[in-house]
């Protein structure tokens, strides 16, 4: 146990973490360009927030939350997603009193207790955005375009699935039709869906049990029941997506696993990554803020799972950075030059170079071998005799060429090799 991490979690090690940083930096840049500001909310919240926000008849709340009591006997839960917390923070910090809409983004770990498999983990990481305060379909188009732009920048080709799940005005019609349909097939439903049939028949549409999935394929859908306003909204979202040149398929069977959605719902799929093919998803949630105690406030957003995103990038051969390497490795002819080596290392670092040296007392030959392994494009070799003349040996690790350089020009010369190394 002491040397084993909990099931469904991972250590992101050097070599791998650079890929995460690359994707996260790309997302931050994207958010700045689209006008989204970062929000950081707690990793845990009052359990009630998710019960109300996400919905207590969802799998996430019923089966997948890490819920615990703290020392004051409060029920808290590790966040299974970011939207409910963003809505809570929006209200709690009175962001609703300022100029609207409020455009927020977040990144970080989420927690769901589910059976781990490829693309499904108990601690996973999302990047996501939420827009509060605008009901307009142009915002839906912006949010979807942004998610697709992000994936495009990472070299990914994903299928965009689009649906409208309607609003409380159309919902009763759908509920009625669904209840009648599933009642007629109730012998084939799993126990959970049967139990939830009265409280929320929509949940049977995204049940993971194979026989419920089969049944869902022929069930009535929200698109059959949209009210006039939802139908017009959906038409406009599609019109704007077409204007932006974004390909999509209308997927009438797309149901999201969270209760807060109204109108637009979407998912981005990468069929090549296995059963968990939804890389990201989101939609509109015009009643969420009210559900958790605020004034009526429209909202829309999405989240992308970074583990699945990286899986899809690997699967599709997108370019990803390798392990970070130093710009220069410093080798010494013998360890009587330790002080000079430490001083030079500091000088180079203060000039903005990533510099490292040996700390195991290796021979010069072993230092050179180790320097090669670090991938540094340049190696500096400190020798007593050269130092006395104010000179330092610089080796170009790409060509193997070696020359003496005046100490004062060393950083500049290393900079040249770094630039050459990054283009080779
Ligand atoms: P979600 O569809 O539940 O939506 O999750 C979004 C993404 O998180 C998924 O597409 C997937 O990539 C990733 N994900 C979810 N569960 C797991 C898991 N167990 N292991 C690995 N990755 C996972 C939401 O969370 C909504 N809050 C999105 C949203 C934001 N809607 C509106 N605003």
GROMACS .gro file of C-alpha atoms and ligand atoms in nm:
model
  457
    1UNK     CA    1   0.000   0.000   0.000
    2UNK     CA    2   0.273   0.245   0.097
    3UNK     CA    3   0.428   0.237  -0.247
    4UNK     CA    4   0.109   0.198  -0.451
    5UNK     CA    5  -0.114   0.486  -0.552
    6UNK     CA    6  -0.493   0.456  -0.513
    7UNK     CA    7  -0.670   0.283  -0.802
    8UNK     CA    8  -0.779   0.514  -1.080
    9UNK     CA    9  -0.519   0.783  -1.003
   10UNK     CA   10  -0.190   0.853  -1.175
   11UNK     CA   11   0.148   1.010  -1.120
   12UNK     CA   12   0.234   1.244  -1.403
   13UNK     CA   13   0.609   1.205  -1.428
   14UNK     CA   14   0.882   1.417  -1.590
   15UNK     CA   15   0.877   1.342  -1.961
   16UNK     CA   16   0.496   1.320  -1.947
   17UNK     CA   17   0.428   1.638  -1.751
   18UNK     CA   18   0.573   1.854  -2.033
   19UNK     CA   19   0.284   1.736  -2.252
   20UNK     CA   20   0.034   1.844  -1.987
   21UNK     CA   21   0.202   2.182  -1.952
   22UNK     CA   22   0.194   2.227  -2.328
   23UNK     CA   23  -0.179   2.155  -2.349
   24UNK     CA   24  -0.258   2.369  -2.043
   25UNK     CA   25  -0.057   2.662  -2.180
   26UNK     CA   26  -0.237   2.632  -2.512
   27UNK     CA   27  -0.568   2.643  -2.324
   28UNK     CA   28  -0.467   2.950  -2.123
   29UNK     CA   29  -0.366   3.133  -2.440
   30UNK     CA   30  -0.697   3.037  -2.601
   31UNK     CA   31  -0.891   3.166  -2.299
   32UNK     CA   32  -0.711   3.498  -2.309
   33UNK     CA   33  -0.790   3.534  -2.679
   34UNK     CA   34  -1.158   3.454  -2.624
   35UNK     CA   35  -1.187   3.680  -2.319
   36UNK     CA   36  -1.220   3.426  -2.036
   37UNK     CA   37  -1.072   3.495  -1.692
   38UNK     CA   38  -0.945   3.222  -1.462
   39UNK     CA   39  -1.133   3.113  -1.152
   40UNK     CA   40  -0.998   2.872  -0.890
   41UNK     CA   41  -1.257   2.710  -0.667
   42UNK     CA   42  -1.201   2.459  -0.382
   43UNK     CA   43  -1.137   2.093  -0.454
   44UNK     CA   44  -1.427   2.008  -0.219
   45UNK     CA   45  -1.766   2.170  -0.172
   46UNK     CA   46  -2.075   2.112   0.038
   47UNK     CA   47  -2.227   1.787  -0.089
   48UNK     CA   48  -2.562   1.962  -0.123
   49UNK     CA   49  -2.425   2.182  -0.403
   50UNK     CA   50  -2.372   1.879  -0.625
   51UNK     CA   51  -2.694   1.708  -0.511
   52UNK     CA   52  -2.889   2.014  -0.622
   53UNK     CA   53  -2.670   2.136  -0.906
   54UNK     CA   54  -2.568   1.818  -1.085
   55UNK     CA   55  -2.885   1.638  -0.974
   56UNK     CA   56  -2.935   1.371  -0.710
   57UNK     CA   57  -3.077   1.120  -0.959
   58UNK     CA   58  -2.759   1.125  -1.172
   59UNK     CA   59  -2.497   0.849  -1.166
   60UNK     CA   60  -2.239   1.109  -1.070
   61UNK     CA   61  -2.421   1.201  -0.749
   62UNK     CA   62  -2.577   0.863  -0.673
   63UNK     CA   63  -2.275   0.644  -0.730
   64UNK     CA   64  -1.959   0.834  -0.807
   65UNK     CA   65  -1.902   1.107  -0.549
   66UNK     CA   66  -1.626   1.098  -0.293
   67UNK     CA   67  -1.836   1.215  -0.001
   68UNK     CA   68  -1.707   1.241   0.354
   69UNK     CA   69  -1.787   1.405   0.685
   70UNK     CA   70  -1.533   1.647   0.825
   71UNK     CA   71  -1.451   1.684   1.193
   72UNK     CA   72  -1.749   1.916   1.238
   73UNK     CA   73  -1.976   1.653   1.085
   74UNK     CA   74  -2.043   1.852   0.766
   75UNK     CA   75  -2.102   1.651   0.453
   76UNK     CA   76  -1.845   1.750   0.193
   77UNK     CA   77  -1.765   1.604  -0.149
   78UNK     CA   78  -1.461   1.613  -0.372
   79UNK     CA   79  -1.576   1.798  -0.681
   80UNK     CA   80  -1.688   1.561  -0.957
   81UNK     CA   81  -1.703   1.851  -1.206
   82UNK     CA   82  -1.650   2.228  -1.220
   83UNK     CA   83  -1.977   2.388  -1.332
   84UNK     CA   84  -2.174   2.378  -1.007
   85UNK     CA   85  -1.879   2.526  -0.817
   86UNK     CA   86  -1.834   2.803  -1.074
   87UNK     CA   87  -2.205   2.888  -1.042
   88UNK     CA   88  -2.175   2.890  -0.662
   89UNK     CA   89  -1.871   3.120  -0.676
   90UNK     CA   90  -2.044   3.348  -0.929
   91UNK     CA   91  -2.327   3.396  -0.681
   92UNK     CA   92  -2.124   3.402  -0.362
   93UNK     CA   93  -1.885   3.669  -0.495
   94UNK     CA   94  -2.167   3.875  -0.646
   95UNK     CA   95  -2.023   3.845  -0.994
   96UNK     CA   96  -2.387   3.856  -1.104
   97UNK     CA   97  -2.403   4.218  -0.986
   98UNK     CA   98  -2.126   4.331  -1.225
   99UNK     CA   99  -2.123   4.361  -1.605
  100UNK     CA  100  -2.259   4.055  -1.785
  101UNK     CA  101  -2.182   3.812  -1.929
  102UNK     CA  102  -1.915   3.676  -1.695
  103UNK     CA  103  -1.674   3.448  -1.881
  104UNK     CA  104  -1.469   3.216  -1.662
  105UNK     CA  105  -1.225   2.931  -1.715
  106UNK     CA  106  -1.074   2.671  -1.486
  107UNK     CA  107  -0.831   2.382  -1.491
  108UNK     CA  108  -0.777   2.113  -1.232
  109UNK     CA  109  -0.848   1.770  -1.090
  110UNK     CA  110  -1.200   1.625  -1.060
  111UNK     CA  111  -1.302   1.309  -0.878
  112UNK     CA  112  -1.549   1.036  -0.968
  113UNK     CA  113  -1.565   0.690  -0.817
  114UNK     CA  114  -1.619   0.475  -1.123
  115UNK     CA  115  -1.467   0.152  -1.251
  116UNK     CA  116  -1.129   0.260  -1.393
  117UNK     CA  117  -1.050   0.171  -1.754
  118UNK     CA  118  -0.867   0.337  -2.044
  119UNK     CA  119  -0.988   0.699  -2.048
  120UNK     CA  120  -1.180   0.667  -1.721
  121UNK     CA  121  -1.013   0.745  -1.391
  122UNK     CA  122  -1.110   0.830  -1.035
  123UNK     CA  123  -0.897   1.142  -1.032
  124UNK     CA  124  -0.891   1.306  -1.373
  125UNK     CA  125  -0.826   1.656  -1.497
  126UNK     CA  126  -1.045   1.900  -1.682
  127UNK     CA  127  -1.005   2.233  -1.849
  128UNK     CA  128  -1.336   2.411  -1.883
  129UNK     CA  129  -1.517   2.737  -1.936
  130UNK     CA  130  -1.847   2.880  -1.811
  131UNK     CA  131  -2.035   3.186  -1.936
  132UNK     CA  132  -2.298   3.334  -1.706
  133UNK     CA  133  -2.557   3.593  -1.799
  134UNK     CA  134  -2.638   3.557  -2.169
  135UNK     CA  135  -2.917   3.346  -2.319
  136UNK     CA  136  -2.819   3.428  -2.676
  137UNK     CA  137  -2.743   3.149  -2.925
  138UNK     CA  138  -2.435   3.338  -3.045
  139UNK     CA  139  -2.274   3.256  -2.709
  140UNK     CA  140  -2.349   2.887  -2.764
  141UNK     CA  141  -2.174   2.916  -3.100
  142UNK     CA  142  -1.875   3.095  -2.946
  143UNK     CA  143  -1.836   2.837  -2.672
  144UNK     CA  144  -1.854   2.546  -2.916
  145UNK     CA  145  -1.624   2.720  -3.164
  146UNK     CA  146  -1.375   2.780  -2.884
  147UNK     CA  147  -1.372   2.414  -2.778
  148UNK     CA  148  -1.323   2.304  -3.140
  149UNK     CA  149  -1.055   2.571  -3.196
  150UNK     CA  150  -0.864   2.440  -2.894
  151UNK     CA  151  -0.868   2.084  -3.026
  152UNK     CA  152  -0.777   2.208  -3.375
  153UNK     CA  153  -0.476   2.397  -3.240
  154UNK     CA  154  -0.357   2.074  -3.084
  155UNK     CA  155  -0.382   1.902  -3.421
  156UNK     CA  156  -0.690   1.700  -3.329
  157UNK     CA  157  -0.976   1.610  -3.557
  158UNK     CA  158  -1.285   1.546  -3.349
  159UNK     CA  159  -1.647   1.483  -3.435
  160UNK     CA  160  -1.882   1.742  -3.293
  161UNK     CA  161  -2.217   1.598  -3.181
  162UNK     CA  162  -2.492   1.851  -3.121
  163UNK     CA  163  -2.835   1.825  -2.966
  164UNK     CA  164  -3.095   2.033  -2.790
  165UNK     CA  165  -3.233   1.883  -2.471
  166UNK     CA  166  -3.508   2.147  -2.442
  167UNK     CA  167  -3.621   2.345  -2.140
  168UNK     CA  168  -3.869   2.301  -1.855
  169UNK     CA  169  -4.148   2.394  -2.099
  170UNK     CA  170  -4.071   2.106  -2.336
  171UNK     CA  171  -3.948   1.864  -2.068
  172UNK     CA  172  -4.293   1.746  -1.945
  173UNK     CA  173  -4.387   1.634  -2.297
  174UNK     CA  174  -4.063   1.438  -2.328
  175UNK     CA  175  -4.094   1.292  -1.979
  176UNK     CA  176  -4.440   1.170  -2.057
  177UNK     CA  177  -4.333   1.010  -2.383
  178UNK     CA  178  -4.024   0.855  -2.225
  179UNK     CA  179  -4.209   0.723  -1.924
  180UNK     CA  180  -4.466   0.558  -2.153
  181UNK     CA  181  -4.190   0.411  -2.373
  182UNK     CA  182  -3.981   0.273  -2.086
  183UNK     CA  183  -4.287   0.148  -1.897
  184UNK     CA  184  -4.373  -0.055  -2.205
  185UNK     CA  185  -4.021  -0.208  -2.186
  186UNK     CA  186  -3.975  -0.207  -1.811
  187UNK     CA  187  -3.877  -0.573  -1.795
  188UNK     CA  188  -3.565  -0.488  -1.992
  189UNK     CA  189  -3.456  -0.194  -1.777
  190UNK     CA  190  -3.182  -0.223  -1.514
  191UNK     CA  191  -3.286  -0.184  -1.151
  192UNK     CA  192  -3.150   0.173  -1.127
  193UNK     CA  193  -3.339   0.295  -1.432
  194UNK     CA  194  -3.655   0.126  -1.317
  195UNK     CA  195  -3.628   0.297  -0.980
  196UNK     CA  196  -3.552   0.636  -1.142
  197UNK     CA  197  -3.830   0.602  -1.397
  198UNK     CA  198  -4.070   0.801  -1.185
  199UNK     CA  199  -3.823   1.068  -1.068
  200UNK     CA  200  -3.622   1.113  -1.387
  201UNK     CA  201  -3.690   0.891  -1.691
  202UNK     CA  202  -3.430   1.092  -1.888
  203UNK     CA  203  -3.154   0.921  -1.693
  204UNK     CA  204  -3.234   0.590  -1.862
  205UNK     CA  205  -3.109   0.755  -2.181
  206UNK     CA  206  -2.750   0.773  -2.062
  207UNK     CA  207  -2.739   0.458  -1.852
  208UNK     CA  208  -2.423   0.255  -1.910
  209UNK     CA  209  -2.593  -0.087  -1.880
  210UNK     CA  210  -2.595  -0.250  -2.228
  211UNK     CA  211  -2.962  -0.349  -2.231
  212UNK     CA  212  -3.070   0.004  -2.131
  213UNK     CA  213  -2.844   0.140  -2.405
  214UNK     CA  214  -3.021  -0.083  -2.657
  215UNK     CA  215  -3.359   0.041  -2.541
  216UNK     CA  216  -3.246   0.404  -2.550
  217UNK     CA  217  -3.169   0.370  -2.921
  218UNK     CA  218  -3.538   0.373  -3.012
  219UNK     CA  219  -3.667   0.595  -2.734
  220UNK     CA  220  -3.843   0.927  -2.810
  221UNK     CA  221  -3.594   1.214  -2.803
  222UNK     CA  222  -3.591   1.576  -2.692
  223UNK     CA  223  -3.578   1.697  -3.053
  224UNK     CA  224  -3.926   1.547  -3.101
  225UNK     CA  225  -4.058   1.763  -2.817
  226UNK     CA  226  -3.890   2.106  -2.843
  227UNK     CA  227  -4.105   2.410  -2.767
  228UNK     CA  228  -4.103   2.699  -3.015
  229UNK     CA  229  -3.840   2.901  -2.834
  230UNK     CA  230  -3.600   2.604  -2.793
  231UNK     CA  231  -3.647   2.506  -3.158
  232UNK     CA  232  -3.567   2.862  -3.274
  233UNK     CA  233  -3.263   2.876  -3.043
  234UNK     CA  234  -3.135   2.546  -3.181
  235UNK     CA  235  -3.180   2.669  -3.538
  236UNK     CA  236  -2.981   2.984  -3.461
  237UNK     CA  237  -2.698   2.792  -3.294
  238UNK     CA  238  -2.672   2.579  -3.607
  239UNK     CA  239  -2.686   2.883  -3.834
  240UNK     CA  240  -2.393   3.043  -3.648
  241UNK     CA  241  -2.191   2.722  -3.644
  242UNK     CA  242  -2.236   2.698  -4.020
  243UNK     CA  243  -2.130   3.063  -4.055
  244UNK     CA  244  -1.813   2.975  -3.862
  245UNK     CA  245  -1.751   2.675  -4.088
  246UNK     CA  246  -1.777   2.427  -3.801
  247UNK     CA  247  -1.885   2.077  -3.902
  248UNK     CA  248  -2.122   1.895  -3.670
  249UNK     CA  249  -2.373   1.615  -3.665
  250UNK     CA  250  -2.710   1.655  -3.500
  251UNK     CA  251  -2.719   1.364  -3.258
  252UNK     CA  252  -3.069   1.331  -3.121
  253UNK     CA  253  -2.956   1.057  -2.884
  254UNK     CA  254  -2.691   1.271  -2.720
  255UNK     CA  255  -2.779   1.291  -2.352
  256UNK     CA  256  -2.543   1.436  -2.097
  257UNK     CA  257  -2.490   1.273  -1.759
  258UNK     CA  258  -2.574   1.586  -1.559
  259UNK     CA  259  -2.922   1.717  -1.484
  260UNK     CA  260  -2.860   2.090  -1.528
  261UNK     CA  261  -2.865   2.106  -1.906
  262UNK     CA  262  -3.124   2.300  -2.104
  263UNK     CA  263  -3.133   2.363  -2.479
  264UNK     CA  264  -2.787   2.314  -2.638
  265UNK     CA  265  -2.587   2.003  -2.548
  266UNK     CA  266  -2.272   1.893  -2.729
  267UNK     CA  267  -1.988   1.647  -2.716
  268UNK     CA  268  -1.660   1.615  -2.900
  269UNK     CA  269  -1.580   1.258  -2.989
  270UNK     CA  270  -1.257   1.083  -3.085
  271UNK     CA  271  -1.376   0.738  -3.195
  272UNK     CA  272  -1.019   0.598  -3.199
  273UNK     CA  273  -0.960   0.608  -2.822
  274UNK     CA  274  -1.191   0.328  -2.715
  275UNK     CA  275  -1.516   0.309  -2.523
  276UNK     CA  276  -1.459   0.645  -2.350
  277UNK     CA  277  -1.460   0.839  -2.675
  278UNK     CA  278  -1.603   1.168  -2.549
  279UNK     CA  279  -1.304   1.400  -2.513
  280UNK     CA  280  -1.515   1.691  -2.396
  281UNK     CA  281  -1.868   1.807  -2.364
  282UNK     CA  282  -2.093   2.078  -2.240
  283UNK     CA  283  -2.403   2.277  -2.301
  284UNK     CA  284  -2.642   2.537  -2.175
  285UNK     CA  285  -2.774   2.534  -1.817
  286UNK     CA  286  -3.020   2.820  -1.794
  287UNK     CA  287  -3.168   2.704  -1.462
  288UNK     CA  288  -2.859   2.601  -1.268
  289UNK     CA  289  -2.797   2.932  -1.091
  290UNK     CA  290  -3.160   2.948  -0.983
  291UNK     CA  291  -3.153   2.584  -0.872
  292UNK     CA  292  -2.875   2.661  -0.627
  293UNK     CA  293  -3.053   2.966  -0.487
  294UNK     CA  294  -2.968   3.258  -0.718
  295UNK     CA  295  -3.177   3.473  -0.950
  296UNK     CA  296  -3.270   3.333  -1.294
  297UNK     CA  297  -2.941   3.345  -1.487
  298UNK     CA  298  -2.865   3.174  -1.816
  299UNK     CA  299  -2.534   2.993  -1.854
  300UNK     CA  300  -2.336   2.773  -2.087
  301UNK     CA  301  -1.997   2.601  -2.082
  302UNK     CA  302  -1.796   2.291  -2.151
  303UNK     CA  303  -1.518   2.082  -2.003
  304UNK     CA  304  -1.251   1.875  -2.173
  305UNK     CA  305  -1.081   1.582  -2.002
  306UNK     CA  306  -0.706   1.616  -2.033
  307UNK     CA  307  -0.634   1.244  -2.006
  308UNK     CA  308  -0.867   1.170  -2.297
  309UNK     CA  309  -0.741   1.471  -2.489
  310UNK     CA  310  -0.383   1.344  -2.460
  311UNK     CA  311  -0.492   0.990  -2.551
  312UNK     CA  312  -0.660   1.125  -2.864
  313UNK     CA  313  -0.355   1.335  -2.951
  314UNK     CA  314  -0.130   1.032  -2.922
  315UNK     CA  315  -0.374   0.822  -3.122
  316UNK     CA  316  -0.394   1.083  -3.399
  317UNK     CA  317  -0.018   1.146  -3.401
  318UNK     CA  318  -0.040   1.511  -3.291
  319UNK     CA  319   0.287   1.674  -3.207
  320UNK     CA  320   0.369   1.673  -2.834
  321UNK     CA  321   0.679   1.801  -2.660
  322UNK     CA  322   0.933   1.556  -2.523
  323UNK     CA  323   1.112   1.583  -2.192
  324UNK     CA  324   1.249   1.927  -2.104
  325UNK     CA  325   1.625   1.941  -2.147
  326UNK     CA  326   1.883   2.179  -2.010
  327UNK     CA  327   2.039   2.434  -2.247
  328UNK     CA  328   2.384   2.351  -2.122
  329UNK     CA  329   2.559   2.091  -1.911
  330UNK     CA  330   2.869   2.187  -1.721
  331UNK     CA  331   3.147   1.930  -1.695
  332UNK     CA  332   3.470   1.974  -1.497
  333UNK     CA  333   3.807   1.819  -1.572
  334UNK     CA  334   3.853   1.751  -1.200
  335UNK     CA  335   3.666   1.824  -0.878
  336UNK     CA  336   3.916   2.081  -0.751
  337UNK     CA  337   3.714   2.323  -0.969
  338UNK     CA  338   3.388   2.269  -0.776
  339UNK     CA  339   3.364   2.634  -0.654
  340UNK     CA  340   3.430   2.774  -1.001
  341UNK     CA  341   3.178   2.529  -1.149
  342UNK     CA  342   2.906   2.632  -0.901
  343UNK     CA  343   2.976   3.000  -0.965
  344UNK     CA  344   2.962   2.960  -1.342
  345UNK     CA  345   2.639   2.757  -1.316
  346UNK     CA  346   2.475   3.038  -1.119
  347UNK     CA  347   2.595   3.301  -1.367
  348UNK     CA  348   2.453   3.106  -1.660
  349UNK     CA  349   2.119   3.055  -1.484
  350UNK     CA  350   2.096   3.421  -1.398
  351UNK     CA  351   2.137   3.492  -1.767
  352UNK     CA  352   1.827   3.284  -1.835
  353UNK     CA  353   1.990   2.959  -1.941
  354UNK     CA  354   1.877   2.622  -1.808
  355UNK     CA  355   2.207   2.487  -1.678
  356UNK     CA  356   2.301   2.176  -1.483
  357UNK     CA  357   2.612   1.990  -1.370
  358UNK     CA  358   2.728   1.662  -1.224
  359UNK     CA  359   2.674   1.603  -0.852
  360UNK     CA  360   2.812   1.252  -0.818
  361UNK     CA  361   3.185   1.314  -0.864
  362UNK     CA  362   3.186   1.135  -1.203
  363UNK     CA  363   3.497   1.120  -1.421
  364UNK     CA  364   3.508   1.362  -1.716
  365UNK     CA  365   3.425   1.076  -1.952
  366UNK     CA  366   3.122   0.975  -1.742
  367UNK     CA  367   3.014   1.340  -1.717
  368UNK     CA  368   3.018   1.368  -2.097
  369UNK     CA  369   2.813   1.049  -2.128
  370UNK     CA  370   2.561   1.178  -1.875
  371UNK     CA  371   2.550   1.518  -2.051
  372UNK     CA  372   2.455   1.334  -2.371
  373UNK     CA  373   2.168   1.164  -2.190
  374UNK     CA  374   2.027   1.496  -2.066
  375UNK     CA  375   1.988   1.606  -2.429
  376UNK     CA  376   2.165   1.939  -2.365
  377UNK     CA  377   2.268   2.093  -2.699
  378UNK     CA  378   2.582   2.242  -2.540
  379UNK     CA  379   2.842   2.125  -2.290
  380UNK     CA  380   3.085   2.354  -2.114
  381UNK     CA  381   3.409   2.193  -2.002
  382UNK     CA  382   3.594   2.364  -1.721
  383UNK     CA  383   3.969   2.315  -1.723
  384UNK     CA  384   4.222   2.479  -1.489
  385UNK     CA  385   4.459   2.581  -1.763
  386UNK     CA  386   4.185   2.736  -1.985
  387UNK     CA  387   4.029   2.914  -1.686
  388UNK     CA  388   4.363   3.074  -1.602
  389UNK     CA  389   4.354   3.228  -1.951
  390UNK     CA  390   3.990   3.342  -1.907
  391UNK     CA  391   3.874   3.081  -2.157
  392UNK     CA  392   3.617   2.800  -2.139
  393UNK     CA  393   3.574   2.499  -2.367
  394UNK     CA  394   3.233   2.479  -2.535
  395UNK     CA  395   3.119   2.164  -2.711
  396UNK     CA  396   2.841   2.163  -2.969
  397UNK     CA  397   2.666   1.832  -2.889
  398UNK     CA  398   2.491   1.821  -3.226
  399UNK     CA  399   2.810   1.826  -3.435
  400UNK     CA  400   3.063   1.720  -3.171
  401UNK     CA  401   3.275   2.031  -3.256
  402UNK     CA  402   3.463   2.185  -2.966
  403UNK     CA  403   3.617   2.532  -2.929
  404UNK     CA  404   3.754   2.772  -2.670
  405UNK     CA  405   3.534   3.070  -2.590
  406UNK     CA  406   3.618   3.380  -2.377
  407UNK     CA  407   3.426   3.348  -2.047
  408UNK     CA  408   3.252   3.681  -2.111
  409UNK     CA  409   3.102   3.551  -2.437
  410UNK     CA  410   3.000   3.209  -2.307
  411UNK     CA  411   2.629   3.275  -2.245
  412UNK     CA  412   2.585   3.425  -2.590
  413UNK     CA  413   2.760   3.129  -2.757
  414UNK     CA  414   2.546   2.880  -2.562
  415UNK     CA  415   2.239   3.078  -2.670
  416UNK     CA  416   2.339   3.022  -3.034
  417UNK     CA  417   2.370   2.646  -2.981
  418UNK     CA  418   2.035   2.642  -2.800
  419UNK     CA  419   1.865   2.811  -3.094
  420UNK     CA  420   2.038   2.575  -3.337
  421UNK     CA  421   1.936   2.277  -3.120
  422UNK     CA  422   1.572   2.380  -3.110
  423UNK     CA  423   1.553   2.403  -3.490
  424UNK     CA  424   1.743   2.080  -3.561
  425LIG     P1  425  -1.868   1.567  -1.841
  425LIG     O1  426  -1.914   1.524  -1.975
  425LIG     O2  427  -1.917   1.490  -1.725
  425LIG     O3  428  -1.909   1.720  -1.828
  425LIG     O4  429  -1.712   1.568  -1.839
  425LIG     C1  430  -1.638   1.638  -1.936
  425LIG     C2  431  -1.517   1.558  -1.978
  425LIG     O5  432  -1.441   1.520  -1.863
  425LIG     C3  433  -1.549   1.426  -2.047
  425LIG     O6  434  -1.578   1.444  -2.183
  425LIG     C4  435  -1.420   1.349  -2.026
  425LIG     O7  436  -1.321   1.389  -2.120
  425LIG     C5  437  -1.378   1.396  -1.889
  425LIG     N1  438  -1.416   1.294  -1.789
  425LIG     C6  439  -1.533   1.281  -1.725
  425LIG     N2  440  -1.529   1.177  -1.639
  425LIG     C7  441  -1.406   1.124  -1.650
  425LIG     C8  442  -1.339   1.015  -1.587
  425LIG     N3  443  -1.395   0.940  -1.491
  425LIG     N4  444  -1.211   0.988  -1.624
  425LIG     C9  445  -1.148   1.064  -1.718
  425LIG     N5  446  -1.207   1.168  -1.781
  425LIG    C10  447  -1.333   1.199  -1.747
  425LIG    C11  448  -1.884   1.797  -1.718
  425LIG     O8  449  -1.808   1.766  -1.630
  425LIG    C12  450  -1.952   1.932  -1.725
  425LIG     N6  451  -1.919   2.005  -1.602
  425LIG    C13  452  -1.908   2.008  -1.849
  425LIG    C14  453  -1.972   2.142  -1.857
  425LIG    C15  454  -1.918   2.259  -1.828
  425LIG     N7  455  -2.096   2.164  -1.897
  425LIG    C16  456  -2.121   2.294  -1.893
  425LIG     N8  457  -2.012   2.352  -1.848
   0.00000   0.00000   0.00000
